Tab-separated table of C-alpha atoms in Angstrom:
chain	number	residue	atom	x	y	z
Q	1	UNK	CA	-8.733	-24.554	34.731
Q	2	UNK	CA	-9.361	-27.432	37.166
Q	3	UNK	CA	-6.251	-28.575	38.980
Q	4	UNK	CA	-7.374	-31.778	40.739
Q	5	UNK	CA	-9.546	-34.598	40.426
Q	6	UNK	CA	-12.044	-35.327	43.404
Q	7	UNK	CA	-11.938	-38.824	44.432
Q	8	UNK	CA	-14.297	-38.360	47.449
Q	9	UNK	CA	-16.076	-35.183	47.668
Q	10	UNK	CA	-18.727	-34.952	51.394
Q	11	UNK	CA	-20.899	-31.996	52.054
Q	12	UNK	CA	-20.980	-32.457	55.872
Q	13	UNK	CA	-22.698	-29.943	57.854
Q	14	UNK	CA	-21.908	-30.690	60.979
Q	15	UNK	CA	-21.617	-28.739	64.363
Q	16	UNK	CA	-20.041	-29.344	67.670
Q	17	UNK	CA	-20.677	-25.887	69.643
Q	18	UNK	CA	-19.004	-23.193	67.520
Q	19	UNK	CA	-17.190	-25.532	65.244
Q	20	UNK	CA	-18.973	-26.399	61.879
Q	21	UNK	CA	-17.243	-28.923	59.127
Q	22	UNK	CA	-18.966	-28.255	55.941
Q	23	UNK	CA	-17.095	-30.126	53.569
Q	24	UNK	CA	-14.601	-33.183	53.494
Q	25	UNK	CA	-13.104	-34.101	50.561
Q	26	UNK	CA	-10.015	-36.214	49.017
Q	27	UNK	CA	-8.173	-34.673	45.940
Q	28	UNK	CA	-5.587	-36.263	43.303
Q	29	UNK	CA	-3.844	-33.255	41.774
Q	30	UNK	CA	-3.923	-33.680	37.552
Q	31	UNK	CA	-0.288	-34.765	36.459
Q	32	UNK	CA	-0.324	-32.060	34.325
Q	33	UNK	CA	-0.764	-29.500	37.006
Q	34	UNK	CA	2.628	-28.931	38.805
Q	35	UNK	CA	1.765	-25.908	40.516
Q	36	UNK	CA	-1.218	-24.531	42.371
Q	37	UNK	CA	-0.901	-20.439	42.150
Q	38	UNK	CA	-1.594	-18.506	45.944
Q	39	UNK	CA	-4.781	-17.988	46.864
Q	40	UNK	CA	-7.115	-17.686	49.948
Q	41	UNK	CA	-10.630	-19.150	51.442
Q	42	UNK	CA	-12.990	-16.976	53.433
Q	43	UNK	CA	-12.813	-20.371	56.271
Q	44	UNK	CA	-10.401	-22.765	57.948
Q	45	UNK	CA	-8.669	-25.554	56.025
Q	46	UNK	CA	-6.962	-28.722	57.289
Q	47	UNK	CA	-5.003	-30.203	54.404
Q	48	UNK	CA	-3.431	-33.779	55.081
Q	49	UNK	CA	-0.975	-34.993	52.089
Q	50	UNK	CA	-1.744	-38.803	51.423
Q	51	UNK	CA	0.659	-39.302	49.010
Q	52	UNK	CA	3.184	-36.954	47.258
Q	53	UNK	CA	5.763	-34.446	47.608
Q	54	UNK	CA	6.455	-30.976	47.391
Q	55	UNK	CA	6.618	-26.972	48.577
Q	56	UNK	CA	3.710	-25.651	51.019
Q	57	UNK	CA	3.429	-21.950	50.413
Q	58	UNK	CA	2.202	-19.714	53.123
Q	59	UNK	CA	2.657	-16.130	52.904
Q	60	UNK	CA	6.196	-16.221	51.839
Q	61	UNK	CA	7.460	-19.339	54.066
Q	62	UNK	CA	7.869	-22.461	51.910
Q	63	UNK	CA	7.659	-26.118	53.814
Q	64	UNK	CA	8.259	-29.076	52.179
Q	65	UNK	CA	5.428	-31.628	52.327
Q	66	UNK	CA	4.892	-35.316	51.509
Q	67	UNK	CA	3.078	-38.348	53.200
Q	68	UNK	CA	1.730	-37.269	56.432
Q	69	UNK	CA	2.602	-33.524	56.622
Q	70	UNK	CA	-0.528	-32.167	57.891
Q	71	UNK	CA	-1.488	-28.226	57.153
Q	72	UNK	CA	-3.418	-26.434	58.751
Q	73	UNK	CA	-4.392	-22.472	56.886
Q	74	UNK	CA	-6.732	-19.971	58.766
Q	75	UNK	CA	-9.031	-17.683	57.058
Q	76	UNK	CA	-7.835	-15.309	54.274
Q	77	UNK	CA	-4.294	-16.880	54.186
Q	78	UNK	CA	-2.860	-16.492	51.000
Q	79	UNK	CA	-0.881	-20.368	50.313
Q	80	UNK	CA	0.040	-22.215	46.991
Q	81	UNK	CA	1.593	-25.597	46.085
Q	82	UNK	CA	4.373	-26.516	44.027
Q	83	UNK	CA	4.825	-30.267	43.452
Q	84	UNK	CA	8.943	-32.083	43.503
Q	85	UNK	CA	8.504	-35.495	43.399
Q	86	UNK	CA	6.976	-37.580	39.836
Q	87	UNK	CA	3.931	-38.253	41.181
Q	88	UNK	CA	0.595	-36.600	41.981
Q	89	UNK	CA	-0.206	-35.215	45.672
Q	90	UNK	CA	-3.397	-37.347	47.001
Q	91	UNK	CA	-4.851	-34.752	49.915
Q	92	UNK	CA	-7.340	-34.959	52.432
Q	93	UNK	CA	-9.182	-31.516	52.572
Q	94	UNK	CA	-11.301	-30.268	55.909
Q	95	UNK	CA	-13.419	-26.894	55.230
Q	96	UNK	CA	-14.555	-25.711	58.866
Q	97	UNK	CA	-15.300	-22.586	60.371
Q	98	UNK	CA	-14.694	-21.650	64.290
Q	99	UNK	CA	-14.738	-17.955	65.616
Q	100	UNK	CA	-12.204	-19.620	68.698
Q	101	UNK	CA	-9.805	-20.387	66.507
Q	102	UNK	CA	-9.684	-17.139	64.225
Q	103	UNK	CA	-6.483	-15.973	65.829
Q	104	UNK	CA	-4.225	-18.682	65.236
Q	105	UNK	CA	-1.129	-18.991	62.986
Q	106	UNK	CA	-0.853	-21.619	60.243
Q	107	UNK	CA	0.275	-25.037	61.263
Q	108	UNK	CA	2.275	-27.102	59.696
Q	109	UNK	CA	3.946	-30.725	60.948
Q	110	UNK	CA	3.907	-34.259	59.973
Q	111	UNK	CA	1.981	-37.157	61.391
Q	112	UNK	CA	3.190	-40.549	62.637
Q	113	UNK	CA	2.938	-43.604	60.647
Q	114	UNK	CA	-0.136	-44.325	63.381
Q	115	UNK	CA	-1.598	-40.938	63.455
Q	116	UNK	CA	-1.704	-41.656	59.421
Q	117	UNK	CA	-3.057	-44.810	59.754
Q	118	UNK	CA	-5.662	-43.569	62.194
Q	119	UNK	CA	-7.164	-41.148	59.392
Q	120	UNK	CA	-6.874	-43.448	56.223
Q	121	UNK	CA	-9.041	-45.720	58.205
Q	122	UNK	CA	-11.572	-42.990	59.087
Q	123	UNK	CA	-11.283	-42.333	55.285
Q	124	UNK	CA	-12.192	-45.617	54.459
Q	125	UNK	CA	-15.200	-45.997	56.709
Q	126	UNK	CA	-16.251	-42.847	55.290
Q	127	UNK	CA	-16.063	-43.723	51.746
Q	128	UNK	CA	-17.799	-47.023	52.372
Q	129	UNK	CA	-21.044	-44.941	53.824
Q	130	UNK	CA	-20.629	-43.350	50.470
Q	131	UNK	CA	-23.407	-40.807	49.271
Q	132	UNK	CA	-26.576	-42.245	51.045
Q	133	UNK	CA	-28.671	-39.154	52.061
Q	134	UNK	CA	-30.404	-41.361	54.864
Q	135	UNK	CA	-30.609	-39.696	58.335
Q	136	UNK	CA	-28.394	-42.920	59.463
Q	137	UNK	CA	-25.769	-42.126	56.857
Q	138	UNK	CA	-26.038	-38.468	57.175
Q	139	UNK	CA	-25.270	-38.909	61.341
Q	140	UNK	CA	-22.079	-41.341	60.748
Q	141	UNK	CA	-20.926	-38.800	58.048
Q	142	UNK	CA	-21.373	-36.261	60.330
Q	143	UNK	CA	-19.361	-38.248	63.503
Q	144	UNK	CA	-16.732	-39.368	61.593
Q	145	UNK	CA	-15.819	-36.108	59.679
Q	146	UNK	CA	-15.826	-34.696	63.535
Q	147	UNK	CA	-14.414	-37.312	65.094
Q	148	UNK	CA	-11.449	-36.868	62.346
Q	149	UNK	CA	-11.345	-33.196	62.383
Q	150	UNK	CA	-10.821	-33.944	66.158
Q	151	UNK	CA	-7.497	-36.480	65.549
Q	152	UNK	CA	-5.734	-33.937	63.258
Q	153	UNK	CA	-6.367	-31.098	66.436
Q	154	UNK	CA	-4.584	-33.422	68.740
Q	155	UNK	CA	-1.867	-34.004	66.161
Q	156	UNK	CA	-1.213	-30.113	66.479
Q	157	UNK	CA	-1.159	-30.381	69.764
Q	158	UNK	CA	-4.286	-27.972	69.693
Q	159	UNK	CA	-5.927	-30.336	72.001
Q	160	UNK	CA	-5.253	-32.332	75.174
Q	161	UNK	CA	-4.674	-36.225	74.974
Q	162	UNK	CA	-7.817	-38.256	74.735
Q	163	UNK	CA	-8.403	-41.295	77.319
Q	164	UNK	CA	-8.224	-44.245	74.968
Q	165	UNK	CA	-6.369	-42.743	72.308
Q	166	UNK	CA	-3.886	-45.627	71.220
Q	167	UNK	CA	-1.708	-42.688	69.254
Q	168	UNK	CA	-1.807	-39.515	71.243
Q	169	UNK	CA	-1.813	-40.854	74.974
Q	170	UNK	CA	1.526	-42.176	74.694
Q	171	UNK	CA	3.628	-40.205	76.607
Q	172	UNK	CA	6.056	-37.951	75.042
Q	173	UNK	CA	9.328	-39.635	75.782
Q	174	UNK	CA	8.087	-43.223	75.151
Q	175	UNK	CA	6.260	-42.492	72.034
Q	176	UNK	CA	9.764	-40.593	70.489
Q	177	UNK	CA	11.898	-43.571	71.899
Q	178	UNK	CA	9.117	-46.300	70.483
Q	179	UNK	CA	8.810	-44.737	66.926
Q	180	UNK	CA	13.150	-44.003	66.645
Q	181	UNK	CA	15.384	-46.406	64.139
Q	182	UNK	CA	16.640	-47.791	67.492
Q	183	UNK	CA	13.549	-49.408	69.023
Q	184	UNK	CA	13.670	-52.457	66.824
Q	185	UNK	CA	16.584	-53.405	68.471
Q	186	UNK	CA	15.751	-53.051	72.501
Q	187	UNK	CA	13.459	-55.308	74.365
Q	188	UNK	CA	10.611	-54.429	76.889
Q	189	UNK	CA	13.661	-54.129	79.734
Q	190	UNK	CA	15.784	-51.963	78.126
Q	191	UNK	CA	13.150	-49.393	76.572
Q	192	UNK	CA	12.160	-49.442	80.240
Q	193	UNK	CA	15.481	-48.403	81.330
Q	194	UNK	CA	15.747	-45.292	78.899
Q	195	UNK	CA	13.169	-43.739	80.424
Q	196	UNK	CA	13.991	-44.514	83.815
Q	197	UNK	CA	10.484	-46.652	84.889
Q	198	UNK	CA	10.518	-50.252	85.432
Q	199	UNK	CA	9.449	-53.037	82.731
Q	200	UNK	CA	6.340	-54.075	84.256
Q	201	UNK	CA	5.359	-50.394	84.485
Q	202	UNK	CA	5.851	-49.718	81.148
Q	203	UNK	CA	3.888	-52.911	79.865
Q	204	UNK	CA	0.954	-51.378	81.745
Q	205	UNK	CA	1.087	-48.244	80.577
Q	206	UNK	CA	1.430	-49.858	77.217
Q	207	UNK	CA	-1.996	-51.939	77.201
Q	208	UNK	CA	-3.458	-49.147	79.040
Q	209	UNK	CA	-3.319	-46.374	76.896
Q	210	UNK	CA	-3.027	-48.500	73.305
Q	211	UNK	CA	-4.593	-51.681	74.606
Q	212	UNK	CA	-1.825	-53.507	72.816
Q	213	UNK	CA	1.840	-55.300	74.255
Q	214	UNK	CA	4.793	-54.285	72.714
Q	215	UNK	CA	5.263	-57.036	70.247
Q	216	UNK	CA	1.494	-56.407	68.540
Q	217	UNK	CA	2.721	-52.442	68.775
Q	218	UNK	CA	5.640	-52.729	66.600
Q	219	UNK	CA	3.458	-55.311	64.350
Q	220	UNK	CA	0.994	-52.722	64.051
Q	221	UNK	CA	3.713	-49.377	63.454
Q	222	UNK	CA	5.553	-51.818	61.574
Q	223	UNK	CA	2.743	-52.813	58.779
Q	224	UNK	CA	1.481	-49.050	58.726
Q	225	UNK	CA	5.488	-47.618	58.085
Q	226	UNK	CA	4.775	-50.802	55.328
Q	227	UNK	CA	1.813	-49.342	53.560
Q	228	UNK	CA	2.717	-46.377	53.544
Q	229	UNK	CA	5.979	-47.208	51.637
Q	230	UNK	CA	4.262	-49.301	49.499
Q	231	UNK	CA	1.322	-46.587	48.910
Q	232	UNK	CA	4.378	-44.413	47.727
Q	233	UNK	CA	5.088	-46.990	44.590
Q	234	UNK	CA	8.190	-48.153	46.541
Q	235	UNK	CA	9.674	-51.774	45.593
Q	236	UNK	CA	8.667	-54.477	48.112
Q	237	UNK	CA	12.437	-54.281	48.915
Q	238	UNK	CA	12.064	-51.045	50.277
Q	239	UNK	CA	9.114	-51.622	51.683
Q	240	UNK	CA	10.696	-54.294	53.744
Q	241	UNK	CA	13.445	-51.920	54.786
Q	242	UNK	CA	11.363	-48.899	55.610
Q	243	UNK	CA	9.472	-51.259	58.048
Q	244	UNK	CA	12.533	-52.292	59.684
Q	245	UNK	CA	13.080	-55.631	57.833
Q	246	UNK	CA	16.727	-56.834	56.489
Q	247	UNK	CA	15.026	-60.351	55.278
Q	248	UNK	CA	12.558	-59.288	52.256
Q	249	UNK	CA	11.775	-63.101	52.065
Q	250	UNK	CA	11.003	-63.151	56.009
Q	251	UNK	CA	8.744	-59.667	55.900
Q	252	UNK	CA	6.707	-61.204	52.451
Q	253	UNK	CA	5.815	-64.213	55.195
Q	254	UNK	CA	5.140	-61.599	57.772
Q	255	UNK	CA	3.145	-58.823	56.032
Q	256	UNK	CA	1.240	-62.159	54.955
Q	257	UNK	CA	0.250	-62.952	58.494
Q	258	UNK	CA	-0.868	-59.205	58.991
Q	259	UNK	CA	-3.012	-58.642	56.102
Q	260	UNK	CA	-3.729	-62.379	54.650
Q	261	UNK	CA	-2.433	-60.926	51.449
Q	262	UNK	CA	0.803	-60.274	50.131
Q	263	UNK	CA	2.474	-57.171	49.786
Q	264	UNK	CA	1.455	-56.550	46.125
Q	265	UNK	CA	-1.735	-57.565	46.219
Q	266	UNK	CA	-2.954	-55.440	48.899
Q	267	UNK	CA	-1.173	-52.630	46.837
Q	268	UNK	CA	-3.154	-53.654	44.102
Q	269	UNK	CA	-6.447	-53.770	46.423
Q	270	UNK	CA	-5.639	-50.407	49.053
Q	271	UNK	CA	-8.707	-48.690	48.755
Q	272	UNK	CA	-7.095	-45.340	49.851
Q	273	UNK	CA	-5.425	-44.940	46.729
């Protein structure tokens, strides 16, 4: 019996040395199906939860899962799924095969609100290139699925930070410090000051490593923490809250400015959904 509904299904075939994606795909588990029984692939998977909530079975560790938590299985890993929440899991799926990587352990952790948005946006370029079987389509398929496969190995920490990459250059302290309940609240001078550098060196290592000052940062962490909330069928309320807003009317004007929608119609409209 079929367990999930494909809402983008890619046969990729693409190599970077040893490393081959073959397949990319985005499943909506059928509300009837609230668990998935154990069993095992013959390659690697990358699993990235969308949306959704509910025990990760590997072996016989469970690890609870929602929006963000990011999986990784190796080979012949016996894992299941057993949904808690009322709704659905929505998950990214990555078959790939890599002889380098055959002795690692499972991986499991949970992605920023940035590292999150970073993928639904690869997502949507991909689903926009659609099925075309054009050489040009085939080669952005092909880049994109790597170039994705690629974010999710930094997330692990499986790979070094990228030059350029607004999410995983930050450095460790600053990125813990800017994405805490606490940051709203301090300016450019005193984030400075908990981690010991001065405010003009932290606005350059800011732009240089995100391209962006600290007010469009928070705009942009703000509106993703936003979405996601709002992906989850939480009121605009909550929404408002989970982005750090006490005013609903004041973050209705300001998720405005960041979208040129309001809140529920770009619900209505998220193509990731």
């Amino acid at each position: 019996m079929r367990s999930f509904r494909s809402i983008l299904w890619q046969r990729i075939a693409a190599r970077a040395g040893p490393l081959r994606v073959d397949a990319l795909a985005v499943h909506r588990h059928l509300p009837e199906i609230t668990t998935l029984g154990t069993h095992r692939h013959r390659f690697w998977q990358a699993l990235l939860y969308l949306s959704g909530r509910g025990i990760q079975e590997i072996g016989t560790a469970g690890h609870a899962v929602g929006t963000g938590s990011l999986v990784f299985l190796p080979p012949g890993h016996g894992h299941a799924f057993r949904r808690t929440g009322p709704q659905p899991a929505l998950c990214l799926v990555i078959e790939f095969t890599d002889p380098k990587l055959a002795r690692r352990d499972p991986v499991v952790r949970r992605l920023t609100a940035l590292e999150l948005g970073e993928v639904r946006r690869s997502l949507a370029r991909i689903a926009r290139i659609g099925d075309a079987d054009d050489p040009p389509a085939l080669l952005a398929r092909a880049g994109l699925a790597l170039t994705l496969l690629e974010s999710l190995f930094r997330a692990t920490g499986w790979f070094p930070s990228s030059p350029g990459s607004p999410v995983s250059t930050l450095p460790p302290p600053l990125r813990r410090l800017l994405e805490s309940p606490e940051s709203d609240r301090l300016d450019l001078t005193d984030l400075a000051r908990r981690i010991g550098q001065h405010a003009e060196t932290l606005s350059r290592t800011l732009r240089r490593t995100t391209g962006l000052t600290l007010g469009q940062w928070r705009n942009r962490y703000r509106l993703q923490r936003a979405q996601t909330a709002l992906r989850e069928k939480w009121t605009i309320g909550e929404a408002a809250a989970a982005a750090g807003f006490d005013d609903q009317n004041y973050f209705a004007r300001w998720f405005r400015a960041q979208t040129g929608v309001t809140a529920s119609v770009w619900r209505r409209r998220d193509p990731s959904r």
